[in-house]
Short mmCIF file of C-alpha atoms in Angstrom, two decimals:
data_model
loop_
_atom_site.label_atom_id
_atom_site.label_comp_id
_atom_site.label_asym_id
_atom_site.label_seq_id
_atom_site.Cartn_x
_atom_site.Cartn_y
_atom_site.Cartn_z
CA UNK A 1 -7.16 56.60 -26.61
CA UNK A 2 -9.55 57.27 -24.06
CA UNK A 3 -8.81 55.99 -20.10
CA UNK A 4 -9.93 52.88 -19.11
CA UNK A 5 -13.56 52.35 -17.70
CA UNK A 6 -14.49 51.61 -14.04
CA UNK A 7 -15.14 47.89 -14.66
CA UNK A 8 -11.85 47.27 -16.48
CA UNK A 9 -9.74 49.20 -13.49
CA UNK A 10 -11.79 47.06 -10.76
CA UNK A 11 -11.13 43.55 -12.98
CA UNK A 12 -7.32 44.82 -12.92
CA UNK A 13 -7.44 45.33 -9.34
CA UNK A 14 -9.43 42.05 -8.65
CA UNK A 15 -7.01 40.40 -11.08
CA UNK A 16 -3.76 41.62 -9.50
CA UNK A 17 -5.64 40.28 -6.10
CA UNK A 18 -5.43 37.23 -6.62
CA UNK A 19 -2.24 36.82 -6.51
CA UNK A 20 -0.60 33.91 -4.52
CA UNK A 21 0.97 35.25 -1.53
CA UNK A 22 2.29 31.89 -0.39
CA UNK A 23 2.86 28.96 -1.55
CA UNK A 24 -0.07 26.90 -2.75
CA UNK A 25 -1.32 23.70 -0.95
CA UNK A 26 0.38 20.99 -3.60
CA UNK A 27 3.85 22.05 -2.77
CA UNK A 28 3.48 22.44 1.30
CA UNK A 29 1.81 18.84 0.63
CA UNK A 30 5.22 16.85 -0.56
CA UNK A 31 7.09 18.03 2.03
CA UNK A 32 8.49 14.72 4.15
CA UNK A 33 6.14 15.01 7.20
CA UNK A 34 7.66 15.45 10.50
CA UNK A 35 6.30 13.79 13.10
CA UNK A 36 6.08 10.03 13.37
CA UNK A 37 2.04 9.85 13.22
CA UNK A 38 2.04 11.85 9.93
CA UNK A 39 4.74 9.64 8.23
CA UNK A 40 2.64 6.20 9.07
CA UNK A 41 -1.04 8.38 7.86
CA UNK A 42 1.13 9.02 4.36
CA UNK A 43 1.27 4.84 4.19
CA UNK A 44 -2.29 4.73 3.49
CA UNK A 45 -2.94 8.09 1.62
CA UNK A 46 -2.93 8.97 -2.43
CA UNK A 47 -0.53 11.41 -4.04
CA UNK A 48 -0.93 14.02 -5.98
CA UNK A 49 -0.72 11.49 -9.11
CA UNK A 50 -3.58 9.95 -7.03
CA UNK A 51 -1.21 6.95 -6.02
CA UNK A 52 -0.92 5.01 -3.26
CA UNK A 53 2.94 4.74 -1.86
CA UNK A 54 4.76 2.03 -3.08
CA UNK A 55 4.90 0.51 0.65
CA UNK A 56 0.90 -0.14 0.62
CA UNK A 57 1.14 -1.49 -3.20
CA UNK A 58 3.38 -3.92 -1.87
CA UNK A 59 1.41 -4.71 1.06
CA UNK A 60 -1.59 -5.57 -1.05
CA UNK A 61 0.64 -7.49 -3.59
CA UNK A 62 1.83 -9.44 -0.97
CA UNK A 63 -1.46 -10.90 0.69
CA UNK A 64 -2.30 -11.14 -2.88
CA UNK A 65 0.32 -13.63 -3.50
CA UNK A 66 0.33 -15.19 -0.30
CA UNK A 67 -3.46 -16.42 -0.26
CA UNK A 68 -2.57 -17.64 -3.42
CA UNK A 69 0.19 -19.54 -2.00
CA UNK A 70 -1.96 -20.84 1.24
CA UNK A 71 -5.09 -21.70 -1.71
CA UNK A 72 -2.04 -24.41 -3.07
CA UNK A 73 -0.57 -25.28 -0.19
CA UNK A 74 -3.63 -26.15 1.36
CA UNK A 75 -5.94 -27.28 -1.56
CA UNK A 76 -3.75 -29.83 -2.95
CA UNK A 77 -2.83 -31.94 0.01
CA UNK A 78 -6.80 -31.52 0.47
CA UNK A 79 -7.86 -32.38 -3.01
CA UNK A 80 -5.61 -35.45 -2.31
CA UNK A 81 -6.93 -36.48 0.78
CA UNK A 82 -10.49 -35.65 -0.03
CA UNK A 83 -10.40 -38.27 -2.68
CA UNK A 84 -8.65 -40.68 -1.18
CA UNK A 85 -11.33 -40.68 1.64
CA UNK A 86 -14.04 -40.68 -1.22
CA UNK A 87 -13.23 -43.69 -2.45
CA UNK A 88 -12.59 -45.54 0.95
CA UNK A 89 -16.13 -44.55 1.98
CA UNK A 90 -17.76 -45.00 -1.08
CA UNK A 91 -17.22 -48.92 -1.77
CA UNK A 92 -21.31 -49.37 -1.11
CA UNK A 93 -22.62 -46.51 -3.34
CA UNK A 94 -24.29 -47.56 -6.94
CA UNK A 95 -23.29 -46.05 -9.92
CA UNK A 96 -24.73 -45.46 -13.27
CA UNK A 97 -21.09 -46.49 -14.97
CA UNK A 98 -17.58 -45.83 -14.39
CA UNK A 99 -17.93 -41.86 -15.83
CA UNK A 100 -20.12 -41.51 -12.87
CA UNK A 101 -17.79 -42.91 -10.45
CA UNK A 102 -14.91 -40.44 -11.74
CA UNK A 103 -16.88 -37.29 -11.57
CA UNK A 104 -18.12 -37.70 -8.14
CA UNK A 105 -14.46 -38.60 -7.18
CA UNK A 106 -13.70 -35.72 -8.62
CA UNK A 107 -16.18 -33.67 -7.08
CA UNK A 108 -15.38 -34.51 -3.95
CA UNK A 109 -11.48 -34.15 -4.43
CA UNK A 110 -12.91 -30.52 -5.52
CA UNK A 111 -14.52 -29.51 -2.22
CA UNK A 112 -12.02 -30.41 -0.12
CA UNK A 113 -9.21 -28.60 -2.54
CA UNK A 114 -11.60 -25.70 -1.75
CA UNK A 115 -12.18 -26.33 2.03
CA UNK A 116 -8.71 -26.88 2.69
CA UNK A 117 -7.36 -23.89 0.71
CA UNK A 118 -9.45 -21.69 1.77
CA UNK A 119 -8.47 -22.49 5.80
CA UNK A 120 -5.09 -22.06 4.59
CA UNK A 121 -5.33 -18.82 1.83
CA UNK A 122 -7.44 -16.92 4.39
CA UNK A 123 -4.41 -17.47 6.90
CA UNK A 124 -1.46 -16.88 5.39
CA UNK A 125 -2.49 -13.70 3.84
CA UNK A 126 -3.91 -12.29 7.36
CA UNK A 127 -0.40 -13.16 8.67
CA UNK A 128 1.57 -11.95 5.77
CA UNK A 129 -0.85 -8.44 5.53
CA UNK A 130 -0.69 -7.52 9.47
CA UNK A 131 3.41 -8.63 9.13
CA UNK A 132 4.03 -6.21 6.58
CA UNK A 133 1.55 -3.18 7.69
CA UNK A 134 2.97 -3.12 11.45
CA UNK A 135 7.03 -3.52 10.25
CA UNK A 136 6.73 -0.96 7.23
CA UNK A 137 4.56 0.86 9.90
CA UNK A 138 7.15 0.92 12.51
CA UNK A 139 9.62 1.40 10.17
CA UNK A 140 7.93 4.75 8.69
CA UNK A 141 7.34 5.92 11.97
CA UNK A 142 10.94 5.83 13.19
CA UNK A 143 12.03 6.91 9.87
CA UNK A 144 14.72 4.16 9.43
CA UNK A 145 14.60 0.46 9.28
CA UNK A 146 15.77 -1.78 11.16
CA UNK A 147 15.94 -5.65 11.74
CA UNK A 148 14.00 -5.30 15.20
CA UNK A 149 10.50 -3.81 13.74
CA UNK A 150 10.22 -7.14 11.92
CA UNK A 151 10.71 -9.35 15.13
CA UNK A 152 8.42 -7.01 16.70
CA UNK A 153 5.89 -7.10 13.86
CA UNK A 154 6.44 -10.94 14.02
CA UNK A 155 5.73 -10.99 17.56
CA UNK A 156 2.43 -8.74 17.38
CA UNK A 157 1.17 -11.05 14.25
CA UNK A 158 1.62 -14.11 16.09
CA UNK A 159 0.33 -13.33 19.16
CA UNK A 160 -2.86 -12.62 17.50
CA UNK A 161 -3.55 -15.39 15.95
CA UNK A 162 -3.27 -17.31 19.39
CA UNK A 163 -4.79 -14.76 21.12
CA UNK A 164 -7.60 -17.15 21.48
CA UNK A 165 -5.95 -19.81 23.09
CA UNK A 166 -5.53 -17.44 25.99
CA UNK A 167 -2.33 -15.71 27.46
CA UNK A 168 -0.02 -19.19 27.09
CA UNK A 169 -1.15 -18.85 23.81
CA UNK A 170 -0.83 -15.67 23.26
CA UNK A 171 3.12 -15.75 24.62
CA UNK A 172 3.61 -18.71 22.58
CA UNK A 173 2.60 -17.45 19.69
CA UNK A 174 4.41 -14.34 20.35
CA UNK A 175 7.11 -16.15 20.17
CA UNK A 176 7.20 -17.86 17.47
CA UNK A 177 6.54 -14.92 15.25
CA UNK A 178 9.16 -12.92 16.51
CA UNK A 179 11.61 -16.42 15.60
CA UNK A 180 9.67 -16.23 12.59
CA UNK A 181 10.32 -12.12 11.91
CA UNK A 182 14.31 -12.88 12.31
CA UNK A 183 14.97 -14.11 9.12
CA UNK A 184 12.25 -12.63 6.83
CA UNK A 185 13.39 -9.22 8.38
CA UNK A 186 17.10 -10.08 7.22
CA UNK A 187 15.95 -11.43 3.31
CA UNK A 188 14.12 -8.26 3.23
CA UNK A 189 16.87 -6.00 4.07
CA UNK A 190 19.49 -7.96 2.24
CA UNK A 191 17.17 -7.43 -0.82
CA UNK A 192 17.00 -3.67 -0.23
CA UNK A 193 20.87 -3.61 -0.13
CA UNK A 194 21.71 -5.06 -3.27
CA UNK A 195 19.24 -2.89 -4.87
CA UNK A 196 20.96 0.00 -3.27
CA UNK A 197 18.10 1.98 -1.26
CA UNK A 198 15.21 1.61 0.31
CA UNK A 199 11.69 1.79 0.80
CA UNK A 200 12.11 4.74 2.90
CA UNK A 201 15.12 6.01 1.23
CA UNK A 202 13.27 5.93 -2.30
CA UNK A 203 9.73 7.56 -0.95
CA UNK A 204 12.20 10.27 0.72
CA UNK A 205 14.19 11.01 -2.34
CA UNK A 206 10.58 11.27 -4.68
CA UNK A 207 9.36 13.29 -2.23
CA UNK A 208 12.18 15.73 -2.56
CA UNK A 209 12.03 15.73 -6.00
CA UNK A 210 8.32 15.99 -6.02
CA UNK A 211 8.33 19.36 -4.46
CA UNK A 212 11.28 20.81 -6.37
CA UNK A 213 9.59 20.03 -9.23
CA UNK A 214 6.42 21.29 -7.65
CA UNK A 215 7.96 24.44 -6.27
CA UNK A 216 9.52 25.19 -10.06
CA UNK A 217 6.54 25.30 -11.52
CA UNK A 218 4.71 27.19 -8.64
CA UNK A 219 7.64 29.91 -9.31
CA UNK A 220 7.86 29.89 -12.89
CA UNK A 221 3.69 30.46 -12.56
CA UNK A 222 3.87 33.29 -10.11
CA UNK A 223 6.70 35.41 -11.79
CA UNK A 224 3.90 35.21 -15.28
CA UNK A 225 1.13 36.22 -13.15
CA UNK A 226 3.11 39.26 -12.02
CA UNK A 227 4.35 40.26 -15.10
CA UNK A 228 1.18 40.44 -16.55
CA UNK A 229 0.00 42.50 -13.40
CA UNK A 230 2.66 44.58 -13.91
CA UNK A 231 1.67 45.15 -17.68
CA UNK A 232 -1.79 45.94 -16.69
CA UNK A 233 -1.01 47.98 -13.96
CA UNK A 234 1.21 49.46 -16.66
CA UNK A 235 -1.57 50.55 -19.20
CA UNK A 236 -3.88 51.60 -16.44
CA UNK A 237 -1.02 54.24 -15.31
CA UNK A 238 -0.48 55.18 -19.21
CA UNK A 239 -4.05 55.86 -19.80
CA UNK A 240 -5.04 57.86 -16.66
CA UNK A 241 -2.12 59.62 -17.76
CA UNK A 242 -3.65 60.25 -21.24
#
C-alpha cells in the first residue's frame, strides 16, 4: 500500500486542527453568572432549550391572570350599574316591543362591563407585572430572597402609579405599596417553603446540572475526536513508513 497523497495528509492535519482547545461556548454559558447585573439580564434571556426562566414565565402568567381578575372585578359591578342607569334614563325612549327594550339594556350593561373592566384589567396587571419584575429582580440580583425586596418592590409600584398626583402622592402611594408588599412578600415565601426551594434555589440547582450535563458530553465528544486523530495520525505514520 502506497503512502498517502498530499491532500489526504493536509485534510488529516486540517482535521486534527480543529480540535477544541477549550471548552465550547454552551458550557461556559450555564455557568451561574457572577455579578449582580448578569444574574437580573439572565431573567429576561432564553436557554439553550430556547426557554425563558421560570421567574419571567411566571411574571407573564401573573399579569395574565391578574387583568383577568381586574376585567371581573371591574366589569361586573359596571355591567350592573350600567344597566341600572339605562333604565333610569331611558323611561322616555320608544320601543319597537319589549325584545327591543332588553337588548338595548343589555347593550348598554355590555359597554360599561367593558369600560369598567378594562380601567380595572389594565391596572391591576401593570401593578401586579412591575411588583413581580422589580422583587424577583432584586431578589436575583442579591442572589437570595428576602421579605424586604417585596416591600421595596411594593413601594416602587405604588409610587408610580401616584406619581402623577405629585410628590404627596407619590409618598402616599409609596406607602401604601410597601403596606401592601408585607404580606404578599410573606404568602410568597411561605409558599416557597412548603414546597421546599426556591425560585432561585431551583434556577441555581438546573443550572448546575445543566453544565455537568453539558460538560459530559463536551468531554465524552472531545476524547472521540482525539482518538480518531490519533488513528489517523496513526496510518499517516504507518504509511510514510511503508
Amino acid at each position: 500500500m502506497g503512502p498517502p497523497s498530499g491532500s489526504s495528509a493536509a485534510s488529516s492535519s486540517a482535521f486534527a486542527g480543529e480540535q477544541p482547545a477549550s471548552k465550547p461556548w454552551y458550557v461556559g454559558r450555564s455557568q451561574p453568572p457572577e455579578s449582580g447585573w448578569e444574574r437580573v439580564l439572565q431573567l429576561f434571556r432564553k436557554d439553550e432549550l430556547n426557554r425563558y426562566p421560570e421567574e419571567t414565565v411566571n411574571i407573564c402568567k401573573a399579569t395574565v391572570t391578574a387583568s383577568i381578575v381586574g376585567l371581573i372585578y371591574g366589569g361586573i359591578p359596571g355591567f350592573t350599574y350600567a344597566k341600572k342607569r339605562y333604565i333610569e334614563q331611558s323611561g322616555a325612549e320608544i320601543y319597537y316591543n319589549r325584545l327591543d327594550a332588553v337588548q338595548s339594556a343589555h347593550r348598554a350593561a355590555i359597554r360599561g362591563f367593558i369600560r369598567y373592566g378594562w380601567r380595572w384589567s389594565w391596572r391591576v396587571a401593570a401593578f401586579v407585572a412591575i411588583f413581580n419584575t422589580v422583587s424577583i429582580s432584586l431578589s436575583a440580583y442579591r442572589d437570595k430572597s428576602s421579605l424586604s425586596h417585596f416591600v421595596a418592590a411594593g413601594a416602587v409600584t405604588g409610587g408610580l402609579f401616584r406619581f402623577h398626583l405629585g410628590l404627596g402622592g407619590f409618598a402616599a402611594g409609596s406607602i401604601f405599596g410597601a403596606l401592601l408588599g408585607v404580606p404578599a412578600g410573606g404568602l410568597v415565601m411561605a409558599m416557597q417553603n412548603l414546597s421546599g426551594e426556591t425560585f432561585l434555589e431551583k434556577r441555581k440547582r438546573e443550572q448546575r446540572e445543566l453544565y455537568e450535563k453539558q460538560l459530559i458530553e463536551w468531554n465524552t465528544s472531545l476524547s472521540i475526536t482525539e482518538s480518531v486523530s490519533k488513528e489517523a495520525d496513526d496510518y499517516i505514520q504507518e504509511g510514510t513508513e511503508k
